[in-house]
Coordinates of C-alpha atoms in Angstrom, one line a residue:
Chain B
M1 CA 68.2 237.4 133.8
N2 CA 68.6 233.8 132.7
D3 CA 71.4 234.0 130.3
D4 CA 72.9 229.7 131.0
F5 CA 72.5 228.8 128.7
L6 CA 75.3 231.7 126.5
H7 CA 77.5 230.6 129.8
R8 CA 77.6 227.2 128.7
L9 CA 79.1 227.9 125.3
R10 CA 82.6 228.1 126.8
E11 CA 85.0 225.9 126.4
T12 CA 88.6 225.8 128.4
P13 CA 91.7 226.3 125.4
R14 CA 93.1 222.7 124.7
P15 CA 96.4 222.5 126.9
E16 CA 99.7 222.0 124.6
F17 CA 98.3 225.1 122.9
L18 CA 98.1 227.3 126.1
A19 CA 102.0 225.7 126.9
A20 CA 103.1 225.9 123.3
L21 CA 102.0 229.6 123.2
K22 CA 103.2 230.3 126.3
S23 CA 106.9 228.9 126.0
R24 CA 106.8 231.4 123.1
L25 CA 106.1 234.5 125.1
D26 CA 108.4 233.9 127.6
R27 CA 111.4 234.0 124.6
Q28 CA 110.2 237.1 123.5
P29 CA 112.2 239.8 124.4
R30 CA 110.7 242.0 127.5
A31 CA 110.7 245.8 126.7
T32 CA 112.2 247.8 129.4
R33 CA 110.9 251.6 129.9
R34 CA 112.8 255.0 130.3
P35 CA 113.5 255.8 133.6
G36 CA 112.4 259.5 134.1
F37 CA 109.3 258.9 132.3
A38 CA 106.4 259.1 134.9
L39 CA 108.8 262.4 135.3
G40 CA 108.9 263.6 132.3
V41 CA 104.8 263.1 131.9
L42 CA 104.5 265.2 134.8
V43 CA 106.2 268.1 133.6
G44 CA 105.0 268.0 130.6
V45 CA 101.1 268.2 131.9
L46 CA 101.9 271.1 134.5
A47 CA 103.0 272.6 131.6
A48 CA 100.3 272.2 129.5
G49 CA 97.6 273.1 132.0
A50 CA 99.4 276.9 132.6
A51 CA 99.2 276.5 128.4
F52 CA 95.9 275.6 128.1
A53 CA 94.7 278.6 129.7
F54 CA 97.0 280.8 128.3
Y55 CA 95.3 279.0 124.6
L56 CA 92.1 280.0 125.7
S57 CA 93.0 283.9 126.3
T58 CA 94.1 284.1 122.8
A59 CA 92.0 280.9 120.7
R60 CA 91.6 282.5 117.1
T61 CA 87.2 282.3 116.2
D62 CA 86.7 279.5 114.0
G63 CA 86.4 282.2 111.4
H64 CA 89.9 281.9 110.7
L65 CA 89.6 278.4 109.8
A66 CA 88.0 277.0 107.2
E67 CA 87.3 278.0 103.7
S68 CA 83.7 276.8 103.7
D69 CA 80.8 275.6 106.0
H70 CA 81.8 272.5 103.4
Y71 CA 85.4 272.0 105.1
R72 CA 84.6 272.3 108.5
T73 CA 84.0 269.3 111.3
K74 CA 84.5 269.2 114.4
A75 CA 87.9 269.1 116.7
T76 CA 87.8 265.7 118.1
P77 CA 87.1 266.3 122.6
L78 CA 90.1 265.4 124.5
A79 CA 90.2 265.7 127.8
P80 CA 92.3 267.7 128.1
A81 CA 93.2 269.5 125.8
W82 CA 96.1 271.7 126.0
V83 CA 99.0 273.5 123.6
P84 CA 102.4 272.3 122.8
T85 CA 104.7 275.3 124.3
H86 CA 107.6 274.0 123.0
P87 CA 109.7 276.8 121.2
K88 CA 110.8 276.5 117.1
P89 CA 113.2 273.6 116.1
T90 CA 116.0 274.8 114.5
P91 CA 118.8 273.1 112.9
S92 CA 121.0 273.8 115.9
L93 CA 119.4 271.4 117.8
P94 CA 121.1 267.9 118.7
P95 CA 119.1 265.1 116.7
A96 CA 116.1 263.5 119.4
A97 CA 116.9 260.6 121.3
T98 CA 115.0 257.6 120.7
A99 CA 114.4 254.4 121.9
S100 CA 115.5 250.5 121.5
A101 CA 111.9 249.6 121.6
S102 CA 108.5 250.9 122.7
A103 CA 105.3 250.1 123.7
V104 CA 103.5 251.1 120.3
S105 CA 106.1 249.0 117.8
T106 CA 109.5 246.6 118.6
E107 CA 110.0 247.0 114.5
A108 CA 110.4 251.4 114.5
S109 CA 113.9 252.3 112.5
P110 CA 114.5 255.3 115.1
P111 CA 116.3 257.3 112.6
Q112 CA 119.2 258.4 114.9
Q113 CA 121.1 257.1 117.4
P114 CA 121.3 259.6 120.7
T115 CA 123.2 261.5 120.8
A116 CA 121.7 264.6 122.6
T117 CA 123.6 267.0 125.4
A118 CA 121.3 267.8 126.6
A119 CA 118.2 265.9 128.8
P120 CA 115.4 266.0 126.1
T121 CA 112.2 266.9 128.2
F122 CA 108.5 264.9 127.5
Q123 CA 107.9 265.7 124.5
T124 CA 104.7 267.5 123.6
F125 CA 102.4 266.2 120.8
S126 CA 100.8 268.5 119.2
F127 CA 99.6 267.6 115.5
V128 CA 96.8 270.1 112.9
A129 CA 94.3 267.8 110.2
T130 CA 92.6 268.4 107.6
E131 CA 88.9 267.1 107.0
Q132 CA 88.6 263.5 109.0
S133 CA 91.1 262.7 111.4
L134 CA 92.2 259.4 110.9
V135 CA 95.4 260.1 113.5
S136 CA 93.6 262.3 116.5
E137 CA 92.0 259.1 117.5
L138 CA 94.8 256.7 116.5
L139 CA 96.7 259.0 118.6
S140 CA 94.6 259.5 121.8
T141 CA 95.2 256.2 122.7
Y142 CA 98.8 257.0 124.0
A143 CA 98.6 260.8 123.7
Q144 CA 97.0 263.5 124.8
I145 CA 96.9 265.7 121.4
K146 CA 96.3 268.8 120.2
I147 CA 93.6 268.1 116.8
P148 CA 92.3 271.6 115.0
H149 CA 91.1 270.4 112.2
Y150 CA 92.0 272.5 109.0
T151 CA 92.3 272.6 105.3
I152 CA 95.6 271.5 103.3
R153 CA 95.9 275.8 103.0
D154 CA 96.4 276.0 106.0
S155 CA 97.6 273.3 107.4
L156 CA 100.5 273.1 105.4
Q157 CA 101.0 276.6 106.9
H158 CA 101.3 275.1 110.4
L159 CA 104.1 273.8 109.8
C160 CA 105.8 275.5 107.2
D161 CA 105.8 279.0 109.1
G162 CA 108.3 280.8 110.0
T163 CA 106.9 283.7 111.7
G164 CA 106.1 282.7 114.9
A165 CA 102.3 283.3 114.1
Y166 CA 100.9 279.9 114.6
D167 CA 101.6 275.9 116.5
F168 CA 103.9 274.3 115.7
P169 CA 103.3 271.1 115.2
D170 CA 105.2 268.3 114.9
M171 CA 103.1 266.8 112.1
V172 CA 99.7 267.4 109.6
E173 CA 98.2 265.1 107.5
L174 CA 96.7 266.2 103.9
G175 CA 94.4 263.8 101.9
R176 CA 97.5 264.7 99.1
R177 CA 101.3 264.7 98.3
I178 CA 102.9 268.0 99.2
T179 CA 103.8 269.8 96.1
V180 CA 107.0 271.1 95.2
E181 CA 106.3 274.7 95.2
E182 CA 104.5 273.5 99.3
Y183 CA 107.6 271.7 100.3
R184 CA 110.3 274.7 98.8
T185 CA 108.8 277.2 101.2
C186 CA 108.1 274.3 103.8
T187 CA 111.4 274.5 104.3
R188 CA 112.6 278.1 103.5
N189 CA 110.3 279.1 106.5
G190 CA 109.4 276.3 109.1
P191 CA 111.1 273.5 109.6
S192 CA 114.8 272.2 108.2
A193 CA 113.7 269.0 107.4
I194 CA 110.6 266.8 106.6
V195 CA 109.6 263.6 106.3
E196 CA 106.8 261.7 105.0
Q197 CA 105.1 259.4 105.0
K198 CA 101.9 257.3 103.5
L199 CA 100.1 256.9 105.7
G200 CA 97.0 254.8 103.3
Y201 CA 94.2 255.8 101.5
Q202 CA 90.7 257.0 101.5
A203 CA 88.9 255.2 98.9
V204 CA 84.6 255.2 98.3
L205 CA 83.5 252.8 96.3
L206 CA 80.0 252.4 93.2
A207 CA 77.7 250.0 93.4
R208 CA 74.3 248.6 92.2
G209 CA 71.8 245.9 92.4
R210 CA 73.2 243.0 89.9
L211 CA 68.9 242.9 87.9
Y212 CA 71.2 246.0 86.0
G213 CA 75.0 245.0 86.0
P214 CA 77.3 248.5 86.7
L215 CA 77.3 251.8 84.5
R216 CA 79.9 252.5 82.2
L217 CA 80.6 255.8 84.3
T218 CA 84.0 258.2 84.2
A219 CA 84.9 260.1 86.8
R220 CA 82.8 263.5 85.1
D221 CA 80.1 261.7 84.5
V222 CA 80.2 261.6 88.8
F223 CA 80.9 264.4 88.6
L224 CA 78.7 266.1 86.3
A225 CA 75.5 263.8 87.8
L226 CA 76.1 264.5 91.8
A227 CA 78.1 268.7 91.8
R228 CA 75.7 270.7 92.4
R229 CA 76.9 273.5 89.9
V230 CA 78.1 272.1 86.2
P231 CA 79.6 273.6 83.7
D232 CA 76.6 275.2 81.0
P233 CA 77.0 272.5 78.6
G234 CA 75.9 276.0 76.3
R235 CA 78.2 279.0 77.7
P236 CA 81.7 277.0 77.9
G237 CA 83.1 279.0 81.1
E238 CA 80.4 279.4 83.1
L239 CA 79.1 277.5 85.8
I240 CA 74.7 276.4 86.5
D241 CA 72.9 274.7 88.7
N242 CA 72.8 271.3 88.3
P243 CA 70.7 270.7 85.3
Y244 CA 70.8 266.7 84.8
T245 CA 67.7 263.9 85.9
N246 CA 69.2 261.2 83.9
W247 CA 72.1 259.8 82.5
N248 CA 71.9 260.1 78.9
Q249 CA 71.5 263.5 79.0
I250 CA 75.0 263.2 80.7
D251 CA 76.6 260.9 78.3
P252 CA 74.1 259.0 75.4
A253 CA 76.2 255.8 75.6
L254 CA 74.4 255.8 78.9
P255 CA 71.3 254.3 79.8
P256 CA 67.6 257.3 80.2
D257 CA 68.0 255.8 83.4
R258 CA 66.5 258.2 86.6
I259 CA 70.1 259.4 87.9
K260 CA 70.6 258.7 91.7
F261 CA 72.9 258.1 94.5
L262 CA 71.9 256.7 98.3
G263 CA 74.9 257.0 100.6
P264 CA 75.8 258.8 103.6
V265 CA 74.3 261.8 105.0
P266 CA 76.1 265.2 103.7
A267 CA 75.7 266.4 106.7
S268 CA 77.7 263.1 108.4
T269 CA 81.8 263.2 108.8
P270 CA 82.1 260.7 105.8
G271 CA 79.2 262.3 104.0
T272 CA 82.3 265.7 104.1
L273 CA 85.0 263.5 103.1
L274 CA 82.2 261.4 100.1
A275 CA 81.9 265.1 98.7
E276 CA 85.5 265.3 97.7
L277 CA 86.4 261.7 96.6
L278 CA 83.6 261.4 94.2
L279 CA 83.7 265.0 92.5
T280 CA 87.6 266.1 92.5
T281 CA 88.7 263.7 89.7
G282 CA 86.1 264.5 87.4
C283 CA 85.8 268.2 88.5
N284 CA 90.0 268.6 87.8
S285 CA 89.8 267.8 84.2
Y286 CA 87.8 271.3 84.6
P287 CA 91.3 272.7 84.8
W288 CA 89.1 276.5 84.7
I289 CA 87.1 275.0 87.1
T290 CA 89.1 273.8 89.3
M291 CA 91.4 277.5 89.7
R292 CA 88.1 280.1 89.9
H293 CA 85.5 278.3 91.7
G294 CA 87.3 275.1 93.8
E295 CA 84.3 274.9 96.0
T296 CA 82.1 273.3 92.5
C297 CA 84.4 270.3 93.5
Q298 CA 83.8 270.0 97.1
T299 CA 79.9 270.9 97.0
L300 CA 77.0 268.0 96.0
R301 CA 73.6 269.1 94.6
T302 CA 71.1 268.6 97.7
D303 CA 68.0 268.9 95.0
G304 CA 67.0 264.8 96.0
V305 CA 69.5 263.0 93.2
Y306 CA 71.4 262.2 96.2
E307 CA 69.4 260.9 99.5
G308 CA 71.2 260.3 102.2
N309 CA 70.8 257.2 104.3
N310 CA 71.5 256.1 108.1
T311 CA 71.3 252.2 107.1
D312 CA 74.0 250.4 107.0
G313 CA 75.0 247.1 106.0
W314 CA 72.1 244.2 104.8
T315 CA 69.7 247.2 105.4
F316 CA 70.9 249.6 102.5
A317 CA 72.2 247.0 100.2
E318 CA 68.3 245.6 100.8
A319 CA 68.1 249.4 99.5
L320 CA 69.8 249.1 96.2
V321 CA 68.1 245.6 95.4
G322 CA 65.0 246.7 95.6
E323 CA 65.7 250.4 93.8
P324 CA 67.8 248.5 89.9
T325 CA 68.9 251.8 88.7
A326 CA 70.3 253.6 92.1
I327 CA 73.4 253.4 92.7
G328 CA 74.6 252.8 96.4
I329 CA 77.7 254.3 98.0
F330 CA 80.2 252.3 100.2
G331 CA 83.4 253.4 101.8
A332 CA 86.4 250.8 100.7
V333 CA 86.1 248.7 103.8
P334 CA 83.4 246.5 105.0
A335 CA 83.0 244.5 101.4
V336 CA 79.9 244.9 99.8
S337 CA 76.9 242.2 99.8
E338 CA 76.6 239.7 97.2
K339 CA 73.3 241.1 96.1
L340 CA 75.3 244.1 95.0
V341 CA 78.3 244.9 91.4
V342 CA 80.8 246.6 92.3
N343 CA 80.8 249.7 89.4
P344 CA 84.3 250.7 88.0
V345 CA 85.0 254.7 87.2
D346 CA 86.8 255.3 84.0
D347 CA 86.4 251.1 84.1
V348 CA 89.1 251.0 86.6
A349 CA 88.0 248.8 89.6
P350 CA 89.3 249.9 93.2
N351 CA 91.5 246.9 94.8
M352 CA 94.5 247.9 96.9
N353 CA 96.7 247.8 93.5
T354 CA 94.5 250.4 91.4
L355 CA 94.8 252.7 95.5
A356 CA 98.5 252.2 95.7
S357 CA 98.5 253.4 92.1
G358 CA 96.7 255.9 91.8
T359 CA 94.3 255.3 88.5
Y360 CA 91.1 254.7 90.8
P361 CA 89.7 258.2 90.5
L362 CA 88.0 257.9 93.4
A363 CA 90.6 257.6 95.8
R364 CA 93.1 260.0 97.4
T365 CA 95.7 258.6 99.7
L366 CA 96.9 260.2 102.7
Y367 CA 100.2 261.5 104.0
L368 CA 102.1 262.7 107.0
Y369 CA 104.3 265.4 107.3
L370 CA 106.3 265.5 110.0
D371 CA 109.5 267.5 111.2
K372 CA 112.7 266.1 111.3
N373 CA 113.5 267.6 114.0
R374 CA 110.5 266.2 116.3
L375 CA 111.0 262.4 115.9
N376 CA 112.6 261.0 119.1
W377 CA 112.1 258.4 121.4
Y378 CA 108.5 259.1 121.9
T379 CA 107.1 260.1 118.5
T380 CA 108.9 257.7 116.2
P381 CA 107.0 254.8 117.4
L382 CA 103.8 257.1 117.4
V383 CA 104.6 258.0 114.0
V384 CA 105.1 253.6 112.9
S385 CA 102.1 252.7 114.7
L386 CA 100.6 254.5 112.4
V387 CA 101.5 252.8 109.3
S388 CA 99.0 249.5 110.7
P389 CA 96.3 251.2 112.6
S390 CA 94.8 248.2 112.7
E391 CA 97.1 246.4 115.7
Y392 CA 97.7 249.6 117.9
S393 CA 94.6 251.4 118.1
G394 CA 91.3 251.5 120.6
G395 CA 88.7 249.0 119.4
W396 CA 86.0 251.2 118.3
T397 CA 88.1 253.2 115.6
R398 CA 87.3 251.7 112.6
Y399 CA 83.8 251.8 114.0
S400 CA 84.2 255.3 113.6
S401 CA 82.5 258.1 112.1
N402 CA 86.5 259.3 110.6
F403 CA 87.1 256.0 109.4
W404 CA 85.4 255.8 106.9
A405 CA 86.7 255.1 103.8
F406 CA 89.6 254.4 105.2
V407 CA 91.8 252.0 103.7
P408 CA 95.1 251.0 105.5
L409 CA 98.1 249.8 103.2
D410 CA 98.1 246.1 102.8
A411 CA 100.8 243.8 103.7
T412 CA 103.3 244.4 101.0
E413 CA 103.9 248.1 101.5
R414 CA 103.3 247.4 104.9
D415 CA 106.5 245.1 105.1
A416 CA 108.4 247.0 102.8
L417 CA 107.8 250.3 104.5
R418 CA 109.5 249.1 107.4
K419 CA 112.7 247.1 105.7
D420 CA 113.1 250.9 104.0
R421 CA 115.8 253.0 105.9
N422 CA 115.6 255.3 104.8
R423 CA 112.0 255.6 106.3
F424 CA 112.6 259.0 108.0
K425 CA 115.6 260.3 105.6
P426 CA 114.4 264.2 105.0
L427 CA 112.1 263.9 101.7
Q428 CA 113.6 265.5 98.7
F429 CA 112.5 266.8 95.2
Chain U
M1 CA 84.8 223.5 133.0
I2 CA 82.9 226.8 132.5
L3 CA 84.7 229.3 133.6
Q4 CA 84.8 231.0 136.8
D5 CA 82.9 234.7 135.3
M6 CA 85.0 236.7 137.3
A7 CA 87.0 240.3 135.2
P8 CA 89.9 240.3 135.3
D9 CA 90.4 243.4 137.8
R10 CA 90.3 240.8 140.7
S11 CA 92.2 240.8 142.6
M12 CA 95.4 238.8 142.0
D13 CA 98.5 237.7 143.6
Q14 CA 101.2 239.9 143.5
L15 CA 105.1 239.5 144.4
S16 CA 106.8 240.9 147.2
N17 CA 107.3 243.8 145.5
G18 CA 104.4 244.7 144.3
E19 CA 104.5 243.2 140.4
L20 CA 101.8 240.9 138.6
N21 CA 102.3 237.2 138.1
W22 CA 102.4 236.9 134.7
D23 CA 102.1 233.1 134.8
E24 CA 99.1 233.4 137.4
L25 CA 98.0 236.7 134.8
Y26 CA 98.1 234.3 131.7
A27 CA 96.3 231.6 133.3
D28 CA 93.5 233.9 134.0
L29 CA 93.2 236.2 130.3
A30 CA 94.1 233.6 127.8
P31 CA 91.3 230.8 128.1
R32 CA 88.9 234.4 128.0
V33 CA 90.8 236.3 125.4
F34 CA 90.4 231.7 123.7
N35 CA 86.3 232.6 124.7
Y36 CA 86.1 235.4 123.6
F37 CA 87.3 234.9 119.1
R38 CA 84.3 232.3 120.3
Y39 CA 81.8 233.9 120.4
R40 CA 82.6 237.0 118.8
L41 CA 83.4 235.4 115.0
G42 CA 81.4 231.4 115.1
P43 CA 83.3 228.5 114.9
G44 CA 84.1 228.8 111.7
A45 CA 87.2 230.9 113.6
D46 CA 90.8 229.9 113.9
V47 CA 90.8 231.1 117.7
E48 CA 94.1 229.4 118.5
D49 CA 95.7 231.8 115.8
L50 CA 93.7 234.9 116.6
T51 CA 94.0 234.3 120.0
S52 CA 98.1 233.8 120.0
R53 CA 98.1 237.6 117.6
T54 CA 96.8 238.9 120.3
F55 CA 98.9 238.1 122.9
E56 CA 102.1 237.8 121.1
K57 CA 100.9 241.9 120.0
A58 CA 100.3 243.2 124.1
W59 CA 102.8 240.6 125.6
R60 CA 106.1 242.5 123.9
S61 CA 104.3 245.4 126.5
R62 CA 103.8 243.9 129.7
A63 CA 106.3 245.6 131.3
H64 CA 104.6 248.9 130.8
Y65 CA 102.1 247.3 132.3
R66 CA 103.6 245.5 135.3
R67 CA 101.7 246.8 139.0
D68 CA 98.5 248.1 136.6
L69 CA 96.4 245.1 136.4
A70 CA 93.0 246.4 134.6
G71 CA 95.6 248.5 132.3
F72 CA 96.6 245.8 130.7
S73 CA 93.8 243.8 130.4
T74 CA 92.2 247.1 128.4
W75 CA 94.9 246.9 126.2
L76 CA 94.9 243.6 125.6
F77 CA 91.0 243.3 124.6
K78 CA 91.8 246.1 122.8
I79 CA 94.2 244.0 120.7
A80 CA 91.7 241.6 121.2
Q81 CA 89.3 243.5 119.7
N82 CA 91.5 244.0 116.4
V83 CA 92.5 241.3 115.1
G84 CA 89.3 240.3 116.0
V85 CA 87.5 242.7 112.8
D86 CA 90.9 242.5 110.6
Y87 CA 89.9 239.0 110.6
L88 CA 86.5 239.3 109.4
S89 CA 87.5 242.0 107.4
T90 CA 89.4 239.7 104.8
R91 CA 86.9 236.9 105.8
R92 CA 84.3 236.8 105.3
Q93 CA 81.7 234.4 107.8
H94 CA 78.1 234.4 107.0
L95 CA 75.7 232.5 108.1
P96 CA 71.6 232.9 106.8
L97 CA 69.6 233.0 109.9
D98 CA 67.4 230.2 108.2
A99 CA 70.5 227.8 108.5
A100 CA 70.4 227.7 112.8
A101 CA 67.7 226.0 112.7
D102 CA 69.2 222.9 111.4
V103 CA 72.5 223.5 113.1
A104 CA 70.7 223.1 115.7
T105 CA 69.0 220.0 115.3
E106 CA 72.4 218.1 114.1
G107 CA 73.1 216.0 117.4
T108 CA 76.3 214.0 117.7
P109 CA 76.7 212.3 121.4
E110 CA 80.3 214.2 121.2
K111 CA 80.1 217.5 123.9
Q112 CA 82.2 219.3 121.6
A113 CA 79.8 218.8 118.6
E114 CA 77.5 219.8 120.9
L115 CA 79.2 222.8 121.8
R116 CA 80.2 223.6 118.0
S117 CA 76.3 223.2 117.3
D118 CA 75.0 225.5 119.3
L119 CA 78.0 227.9 118.6
A120 CA 77.3 227.8 115.2
R121 CA 73.8 228.5 116.6
L122 CA 74.8 231.9 118.1
A123 CA 76.0 232.9 115.4
A124 CA 74.2 232.8 113.6
L125 CA 70.7 234.1 115.8
T126 CA 73.3 237.3 115.7
A127 CA 74.7 237.9 112.9
D128 CA 72.4 239.9 111.8
L129 CA 73.1 242.8 114.6
P130 CA 75.5 245.2 114.8
V131 CA 78.5 244.6 115.6
R132 CA 78.6 247.1 118.7
E133 CA 75.1 244.3 119.8
R134 CA 78.2 241.1 119.2
D135 CA 80.5 242.7 120.1
L136 CA 79.2 243.0 123.7
I137 CA 77.9 239.3 124.0
A138 CA 81.5 237.9 123.1
L139 CA 83.1 240.2 125.5
K140 CA 80.2 239.6 128.4
Y141 CA 80.0 235.4 127.8
G142 CA 82.8 234.9 126.0
A143 CA 85.3 236.9 127.8
S144 CA 83.8 236.9 131.2
L145 CA 84.1 240.2 131.7
N146 CA 82.4 242.6 134.2
N147 CA 80.2 245.7 132.7
R148 CA 82.8 248.6 133.8
L149 CA 85.5 247.2 132.6
I150 CA 83.3 246.5 129.2
A151 CA 81.9 249.9 128.8
E152 CA 85.9 250.5 129.3
L153 CA 85.9 249.1 125.9
T154 CA 83.3 249.8 123.8
G155 CA 82.9 253.0 124.6
L156 CA 79.4 253.1 126.6
S157 CA 77.9 254.5 129.2
E158 CA 78.0 251.0 132.5
S159 CA 74.7 251.3 132.6
N160 CA 74.1 251.5 128.5
V161 CA 75.7 248.5 128.7
G162 CA 74.1 246.6 131.0
T163 CA 70.4 247.9 129.4
V164 CA 71.8 246.4 126.1
L165 CA 72.7 243.8 127.1
H166 CA 69.6 242.4 129.5
R167 CA 67.1 243.7 126.0
L168 CA 70.6 241.1 124.0
V169 CA 69.8 238.1 125.7
K170 CA 66.2 238.4 126.0
T171 CA 65.8 238.5 122.5
L172 CA 68.0 235.8 122.2
R173 CA 66.2 233.7 124.6
A174 CA 63.3 233.9 122.7
Q175 CA 64.7 232.5 119.6
W176 CA 66.6 230.0 121.7
Y177 CA 64.6 228.1 122.9
G178 CA 61.4 229.5 120.8
V179 CA 59.2 232.3 121.4
G180 CA 57.3 231.4 124.2
A181 CA 59.1 229.2 125.8
R182 CA 59.0 228.2 129.4
H183 CA 62.8 227.4 131.0
E184 CA 65.2 227.9 134.0

């Protein structure tokens, strides 16, 4: 293959640069490995193999899991998947030992000094997530983990159940903050202490071609435009199949343009997340819907108003430019093309401030809830690393569908988190 | 000076206790990472800064790979990939395709200027390629990695890597020299 024209573009770095960098690297402290790690790994793998065989023979059916097909996503395949065999933790267990340094981050703040009287065994690591699991991809670099995908209710049940009917995960990834009632139930029945860590945000943004500019939309307008079933304007408290075809039918102040959205294919991983991000806030403006018809808040219309589009980047932007009344749906990363204009919702544009403050309506904050008794020298650095996923995860996670619409914490929030001495303090309401 | 086209997992001199020679490893990998960023991000990027960031993140963890050269190399380039992604997400680099011709015709007698010019031309020609394909070019020709390691970093099979690269190079060569031109 004649590829010399590519080979010859290489350049030798400046010797001064190489020498200066090497000098800085040599002054860095070197992470050390704890003795017995390899033995612990071997013990863990052997135990896991036996436990996995047991799990296969007693696995529940899928019908027990998701509340509807719209929630269900396939668990990320792991090789090999295994089930932890650790017992339910009790408050009498000594605090877990922590390492002075880790392969993941030297900025970790170990929650406690090692005081365990029993020799720590290799920490098997299990994890329960909802819908799209970012953490599973991030952790796959470091640990063999089990990552079934459940609804929020089931995930919390796994963490907080005190009957022994469920696995006891080390942590749960949720798309919202735990409520006071859930927290009290959890600490009463399950782990005696729960730690909360903000992971980042998931956000979508709307954009149109610059010809007509943005529409002045509210979250409720977006819900009424995209939900499969909407409130019947003639019968309060009842739902009908979405009849709206033009924006001025939803709000007379809006133009008479046909309602048209382009976005991820609904059956894809981004598509299942999309419905929740687009519809939840507007749906919550109808409390009677969320109380009685929760699935309405998660179901996009399928009559052609929303069009799934597999293209991305330049091609997708050009499609929107060519159809200037249509609205494109983007994950918050990457940035939108210069040919388009971002459409605020509720007069709020998406940026780090509005995500952090929770004022941008088409977004949610991701949280991790951890059993504090499980934090130790192995799991703590992994948890710390999750705050800055781009630094530690594999190269393709940013391109993974699980990371669509994910916005990591910015440098300010990450620094604040790292400096927080109470970072791993048990959550209290 | 053109770097030797070798993969980092070639046999390297090891100390008598079986541990890797980190000085030699640095001498081998630093230029590869440096050129990976040059190919991946084009002439406008501060590749020295990005190279530094990559090594500073990876170097402190090298004890975990003290006898595992392939593992450390994979780890290092995974970090490089993420550093590159972070850089691109904060700063967009765009050179329209139609600027490629202008860049290619800029001429100075200096070798450095010529390299920068050709690099900018490559950046323009690859600007509209999918991200994965741009990364393949950077890993193969910038970092001088073999297809096996590239497959490990990208999640593709080794045969897919070869197939995709062959197609990419064929297309780029036609664009570089002009369709129909014959070059050695």
